[in-house]
mmCIF file of C-alpha atoms in Angstrom:
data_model
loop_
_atom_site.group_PDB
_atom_site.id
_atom_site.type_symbol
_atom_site.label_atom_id
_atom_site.label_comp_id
_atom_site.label_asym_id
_atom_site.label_seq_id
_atom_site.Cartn_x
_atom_site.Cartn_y
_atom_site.Cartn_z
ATOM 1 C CA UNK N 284 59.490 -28.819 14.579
ATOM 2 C CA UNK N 285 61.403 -29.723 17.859
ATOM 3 C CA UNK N 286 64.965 -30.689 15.407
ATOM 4 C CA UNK N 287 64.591 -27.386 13.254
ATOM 5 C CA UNK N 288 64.752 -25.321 16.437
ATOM 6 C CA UNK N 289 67.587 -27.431 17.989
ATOM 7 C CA UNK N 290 69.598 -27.291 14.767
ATOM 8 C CA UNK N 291 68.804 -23.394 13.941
ATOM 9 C CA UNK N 292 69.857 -22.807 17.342
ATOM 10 C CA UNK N 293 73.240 -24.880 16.970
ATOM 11 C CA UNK N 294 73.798 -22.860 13.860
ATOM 12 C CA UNK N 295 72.475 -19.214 15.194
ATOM 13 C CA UNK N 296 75.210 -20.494 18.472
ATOM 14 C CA UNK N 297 78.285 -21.489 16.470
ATOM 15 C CA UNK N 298 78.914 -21.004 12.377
ATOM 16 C CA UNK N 299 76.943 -17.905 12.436
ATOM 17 C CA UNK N 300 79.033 -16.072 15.521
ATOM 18 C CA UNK N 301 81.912 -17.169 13.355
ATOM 19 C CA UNK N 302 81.025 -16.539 10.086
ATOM 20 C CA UNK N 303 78.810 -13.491 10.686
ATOM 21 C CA UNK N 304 79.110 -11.607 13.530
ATOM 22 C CA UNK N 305 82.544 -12.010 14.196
ATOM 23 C CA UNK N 306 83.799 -10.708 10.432
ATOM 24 C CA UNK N 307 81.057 -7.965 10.804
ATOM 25 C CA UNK N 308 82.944 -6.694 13.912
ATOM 26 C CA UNK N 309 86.169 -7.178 12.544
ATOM 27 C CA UNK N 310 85.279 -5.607 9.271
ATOM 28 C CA UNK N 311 83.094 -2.421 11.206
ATOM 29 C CA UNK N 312 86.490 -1.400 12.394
ATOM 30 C CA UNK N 313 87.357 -3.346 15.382
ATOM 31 C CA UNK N 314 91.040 -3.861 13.117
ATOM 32 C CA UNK N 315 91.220 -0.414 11.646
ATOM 33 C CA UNK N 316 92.246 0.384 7.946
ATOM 34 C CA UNK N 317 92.621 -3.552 6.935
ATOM 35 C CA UNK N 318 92.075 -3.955 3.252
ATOM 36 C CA UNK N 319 94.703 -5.145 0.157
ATOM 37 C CA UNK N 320 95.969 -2.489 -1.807
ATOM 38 C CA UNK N 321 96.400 -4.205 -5.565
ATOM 39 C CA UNK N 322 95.074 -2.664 -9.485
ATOM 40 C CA UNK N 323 91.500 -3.055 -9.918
ATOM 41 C CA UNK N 324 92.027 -6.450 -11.915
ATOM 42 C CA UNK N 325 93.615 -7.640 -8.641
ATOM 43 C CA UNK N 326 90.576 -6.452 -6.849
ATOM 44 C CA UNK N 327 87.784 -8.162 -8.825
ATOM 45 C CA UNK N 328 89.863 -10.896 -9.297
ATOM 46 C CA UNK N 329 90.292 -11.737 -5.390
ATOM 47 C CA UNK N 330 86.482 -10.552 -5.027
ATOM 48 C CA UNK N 331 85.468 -13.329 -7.357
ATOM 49 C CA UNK N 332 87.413 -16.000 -5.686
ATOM 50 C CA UNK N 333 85.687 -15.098 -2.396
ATOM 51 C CA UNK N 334 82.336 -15.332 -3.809
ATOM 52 C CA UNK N 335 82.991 -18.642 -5.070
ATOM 53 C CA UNK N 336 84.919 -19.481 -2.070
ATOM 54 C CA UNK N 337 82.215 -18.366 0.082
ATOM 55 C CA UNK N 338 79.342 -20.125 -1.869
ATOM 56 C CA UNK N 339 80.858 -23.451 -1.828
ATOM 57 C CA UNK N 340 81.722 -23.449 1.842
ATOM 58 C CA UNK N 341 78.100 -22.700 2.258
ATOM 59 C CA UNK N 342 76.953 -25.642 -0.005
ATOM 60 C CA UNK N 343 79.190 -27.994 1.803
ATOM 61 C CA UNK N 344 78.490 -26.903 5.085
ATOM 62 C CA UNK N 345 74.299 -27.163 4.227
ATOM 63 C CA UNK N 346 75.019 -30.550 3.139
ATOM 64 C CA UNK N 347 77.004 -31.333 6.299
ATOM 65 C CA UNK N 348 73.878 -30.136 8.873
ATOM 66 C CA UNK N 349 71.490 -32.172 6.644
ATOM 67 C CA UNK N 350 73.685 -35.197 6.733
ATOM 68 C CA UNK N 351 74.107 -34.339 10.956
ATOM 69 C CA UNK N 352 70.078 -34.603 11.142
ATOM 70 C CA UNK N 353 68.994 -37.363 8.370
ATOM 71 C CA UNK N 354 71.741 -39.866 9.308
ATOM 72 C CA UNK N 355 73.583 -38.559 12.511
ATOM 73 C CA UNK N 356 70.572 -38.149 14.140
ATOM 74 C CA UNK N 357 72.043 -34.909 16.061
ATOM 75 C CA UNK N 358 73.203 -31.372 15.309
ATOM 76 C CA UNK N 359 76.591 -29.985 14.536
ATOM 77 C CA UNK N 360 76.611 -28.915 18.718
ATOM 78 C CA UNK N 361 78.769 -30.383 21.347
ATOM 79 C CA UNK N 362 75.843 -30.351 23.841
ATOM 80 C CA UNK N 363 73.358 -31.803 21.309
ATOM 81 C CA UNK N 364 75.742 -34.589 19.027
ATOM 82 C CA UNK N 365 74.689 -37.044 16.375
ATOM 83 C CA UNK N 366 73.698 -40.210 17.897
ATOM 84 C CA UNK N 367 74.804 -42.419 14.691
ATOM 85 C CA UNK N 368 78.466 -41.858 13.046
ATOM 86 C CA UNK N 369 77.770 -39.937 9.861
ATOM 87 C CA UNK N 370 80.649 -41.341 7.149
ATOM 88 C CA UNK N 371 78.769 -40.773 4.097
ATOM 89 C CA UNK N 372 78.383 -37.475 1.922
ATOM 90 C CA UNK N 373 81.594 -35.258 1.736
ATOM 91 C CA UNK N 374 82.728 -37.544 5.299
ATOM 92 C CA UNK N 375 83.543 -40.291 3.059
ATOM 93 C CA UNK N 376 86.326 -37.635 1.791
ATOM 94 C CA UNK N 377 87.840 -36.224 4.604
ATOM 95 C CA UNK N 378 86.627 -36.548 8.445
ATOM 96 C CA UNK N 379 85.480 -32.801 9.154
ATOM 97 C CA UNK N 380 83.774 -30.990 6.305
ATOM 98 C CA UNK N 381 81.561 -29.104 8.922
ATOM 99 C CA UNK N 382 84.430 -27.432 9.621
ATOM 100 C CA UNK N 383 86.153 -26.947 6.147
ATOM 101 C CA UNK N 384 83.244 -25.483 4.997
ATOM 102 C CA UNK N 385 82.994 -22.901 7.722
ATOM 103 C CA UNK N 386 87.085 -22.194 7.037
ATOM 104 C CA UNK N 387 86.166 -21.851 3.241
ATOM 105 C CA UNK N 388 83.601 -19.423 4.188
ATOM 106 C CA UNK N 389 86.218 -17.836 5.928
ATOM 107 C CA UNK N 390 88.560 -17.369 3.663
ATOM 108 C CA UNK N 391 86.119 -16.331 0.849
ATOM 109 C CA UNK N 392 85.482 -13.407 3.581
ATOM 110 C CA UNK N 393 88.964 -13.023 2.839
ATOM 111 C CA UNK N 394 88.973 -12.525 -0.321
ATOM 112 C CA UNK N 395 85.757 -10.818 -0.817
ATOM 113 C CA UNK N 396 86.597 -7.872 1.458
ATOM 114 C CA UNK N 397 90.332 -8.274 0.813
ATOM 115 C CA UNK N 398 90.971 -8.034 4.707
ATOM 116 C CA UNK N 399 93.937 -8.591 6.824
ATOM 117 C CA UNK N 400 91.903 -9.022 9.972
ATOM 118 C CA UNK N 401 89.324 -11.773 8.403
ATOM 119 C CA UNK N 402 92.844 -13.858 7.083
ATOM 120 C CA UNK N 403 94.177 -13.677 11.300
ATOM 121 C CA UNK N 404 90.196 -14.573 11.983
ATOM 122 C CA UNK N 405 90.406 -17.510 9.191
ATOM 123 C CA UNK N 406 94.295 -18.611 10.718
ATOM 124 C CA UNK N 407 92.657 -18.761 14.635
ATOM 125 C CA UNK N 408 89.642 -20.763 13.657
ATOM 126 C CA UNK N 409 91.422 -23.179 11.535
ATOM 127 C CA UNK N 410 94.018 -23.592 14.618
ATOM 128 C CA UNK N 411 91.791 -23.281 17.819
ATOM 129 C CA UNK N 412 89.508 -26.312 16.120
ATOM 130 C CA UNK N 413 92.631 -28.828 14.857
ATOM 131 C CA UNK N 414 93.622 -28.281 18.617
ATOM 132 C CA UNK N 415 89.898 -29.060 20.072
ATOM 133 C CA UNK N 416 89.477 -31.820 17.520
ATOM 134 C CA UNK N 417 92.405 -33.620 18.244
ATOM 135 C CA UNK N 418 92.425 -33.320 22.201
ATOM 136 C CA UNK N 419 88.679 -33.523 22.650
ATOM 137 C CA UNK N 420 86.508 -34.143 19.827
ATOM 138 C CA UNK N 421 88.203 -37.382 18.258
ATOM 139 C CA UNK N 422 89.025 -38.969 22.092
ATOM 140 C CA UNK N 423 85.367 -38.284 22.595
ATOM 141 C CA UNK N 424 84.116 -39.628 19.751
ATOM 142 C CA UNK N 425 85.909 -42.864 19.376
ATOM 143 C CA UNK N 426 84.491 -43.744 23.355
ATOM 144 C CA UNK N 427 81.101 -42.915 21.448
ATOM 145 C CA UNK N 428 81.199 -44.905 18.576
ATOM 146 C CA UNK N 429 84.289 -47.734 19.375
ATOM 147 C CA UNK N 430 85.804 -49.811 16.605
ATOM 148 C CA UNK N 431 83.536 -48.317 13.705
ATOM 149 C CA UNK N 432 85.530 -44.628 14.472
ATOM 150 C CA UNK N 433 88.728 -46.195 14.348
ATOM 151 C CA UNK N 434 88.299 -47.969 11.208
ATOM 152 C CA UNK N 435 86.760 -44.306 10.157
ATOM 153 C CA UNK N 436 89.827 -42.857 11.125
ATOM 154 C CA UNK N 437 92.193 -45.339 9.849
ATOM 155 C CA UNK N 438 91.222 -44.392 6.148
ATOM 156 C CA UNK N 439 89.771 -41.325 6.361
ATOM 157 C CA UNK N 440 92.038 -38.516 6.378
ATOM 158 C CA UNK N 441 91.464 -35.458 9.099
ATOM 159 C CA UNK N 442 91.702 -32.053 7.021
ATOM 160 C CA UNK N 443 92.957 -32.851 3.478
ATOM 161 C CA UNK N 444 90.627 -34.973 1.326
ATOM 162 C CA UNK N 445 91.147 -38.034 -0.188
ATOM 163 C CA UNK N 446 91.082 -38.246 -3.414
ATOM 164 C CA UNK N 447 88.526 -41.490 -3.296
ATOM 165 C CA UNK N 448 85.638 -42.002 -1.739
ATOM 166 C CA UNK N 449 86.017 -44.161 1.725
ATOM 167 C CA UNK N 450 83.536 -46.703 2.256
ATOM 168 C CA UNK N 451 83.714 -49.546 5.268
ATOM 169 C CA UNK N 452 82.816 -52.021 2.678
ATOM 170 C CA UNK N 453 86.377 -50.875 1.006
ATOM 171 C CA UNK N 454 88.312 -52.034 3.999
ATOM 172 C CA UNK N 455 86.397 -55.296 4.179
ATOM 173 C CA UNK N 456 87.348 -56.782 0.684
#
C-alpha cells in the first residue's frame, strides 16, 4: 500500500501538473483565442492524430512507472528514485521514455484541441527537461549507478530510439 501512495503521489506531483492541469489552464483561456483554423477534414484529421498520439504516450508512460516500481525499485520522482537501473522495457530503446511519453501526450493535446498555446507548452517541456537531464539527471545518475550507466549510455541513445533493442549482454559478445 505504502509504494501505490508514493508512486500516485509522484504522478498526482509531476505528469499530471503537466499533462492536466497545466493544458486545462492554458486551454480555459489563460492564451486567449488559440485554436487552428483548417476545413473540417483538416480538423478530424489532426483530432485523430492526437487521440492516438495521446493514447500511446499514455501506454508508454504506464509501462514506464510499472517498470520504475517492479525493477527500479523507486518512482519516476527526484526525491523518491529507483534504487536499481531500469534498462529493460522501452529503456532498452532509448534512455528516457518517461519523458517521451509525457511529450507525446503533449503533443496529442496538440493536436486534439488544435492549440497554439499546448504546441509552446509541448516546445518548453521538451526543452526545460533535455536541459535538466543533461546537467543534473545523467551526472547524478552515473555517481548512482557507476560503470553499468556508462555502458547504458554508451549504446543507448538519449531522445531518438534505436532501432534495436540494447541489451548489456550485446556489448559483451
Amino acid at each position: 500500500m505504502r509504494m501505490i501512495v508514493r508512486h500516485l503521489l509522484s504522478i498526482l506531483l509531476l505528469p499530471f501538473l503537466v499533462v492536466v492541469v497545466m493544458p486545462y489552464w492554458l486551454l480555459s483561456g489563460a492564451g486567449g483565442e488559440q485554436e487552428w483554423g483548417g476545413s473540417m477534414a483538416w480538423l478530424w484529421l489532426t483530432r485523430l492524430a492526437g487521440v492516438v498520439l495521446l493514447t500511446l504516450g499514455f501506454a508508454l508512460f504506464a509501462w514506464c512507472v510499472a517498470l520504475f516500481a517492479r525493477v527500479g525499485q523507486g518512482t519516476l520522482a527526484p526525491w523518491d528514485p529507483t534504487r536499481n537501473l531500469v534498462a529493460t522495457g522501452p529503456y532498452r530503446f532509448v534512455r528516457n521514455p518517461m519523458i517521451s511519453a509525457v511529450a507525446l501526450m503533449l503533443i496529442g493535446q496538440t493536436f486534439l484541441f488544435r492549440s497554439w498555446a499546448l504546441a509552446l507548452w509541448a516546445c518548453l517541456f521538451i526543452g526545460v527537461n533535455h536541459l535538466y537531464f543533461v546537467l543534473l539527471e545523467e551526472p547524478g545518475l552515473a555517481k548512482r549507478f557507476g560503470e553499468p550507466y556508462g555502458l547504458y549510455t554508451a549504446n543507448v541513445p538519449r531522445w531518438i530510439p534505436r532501432l534495436k533493442p540494447w541489451s548489456a549482454q550485446d556489448t559483451h559478445a
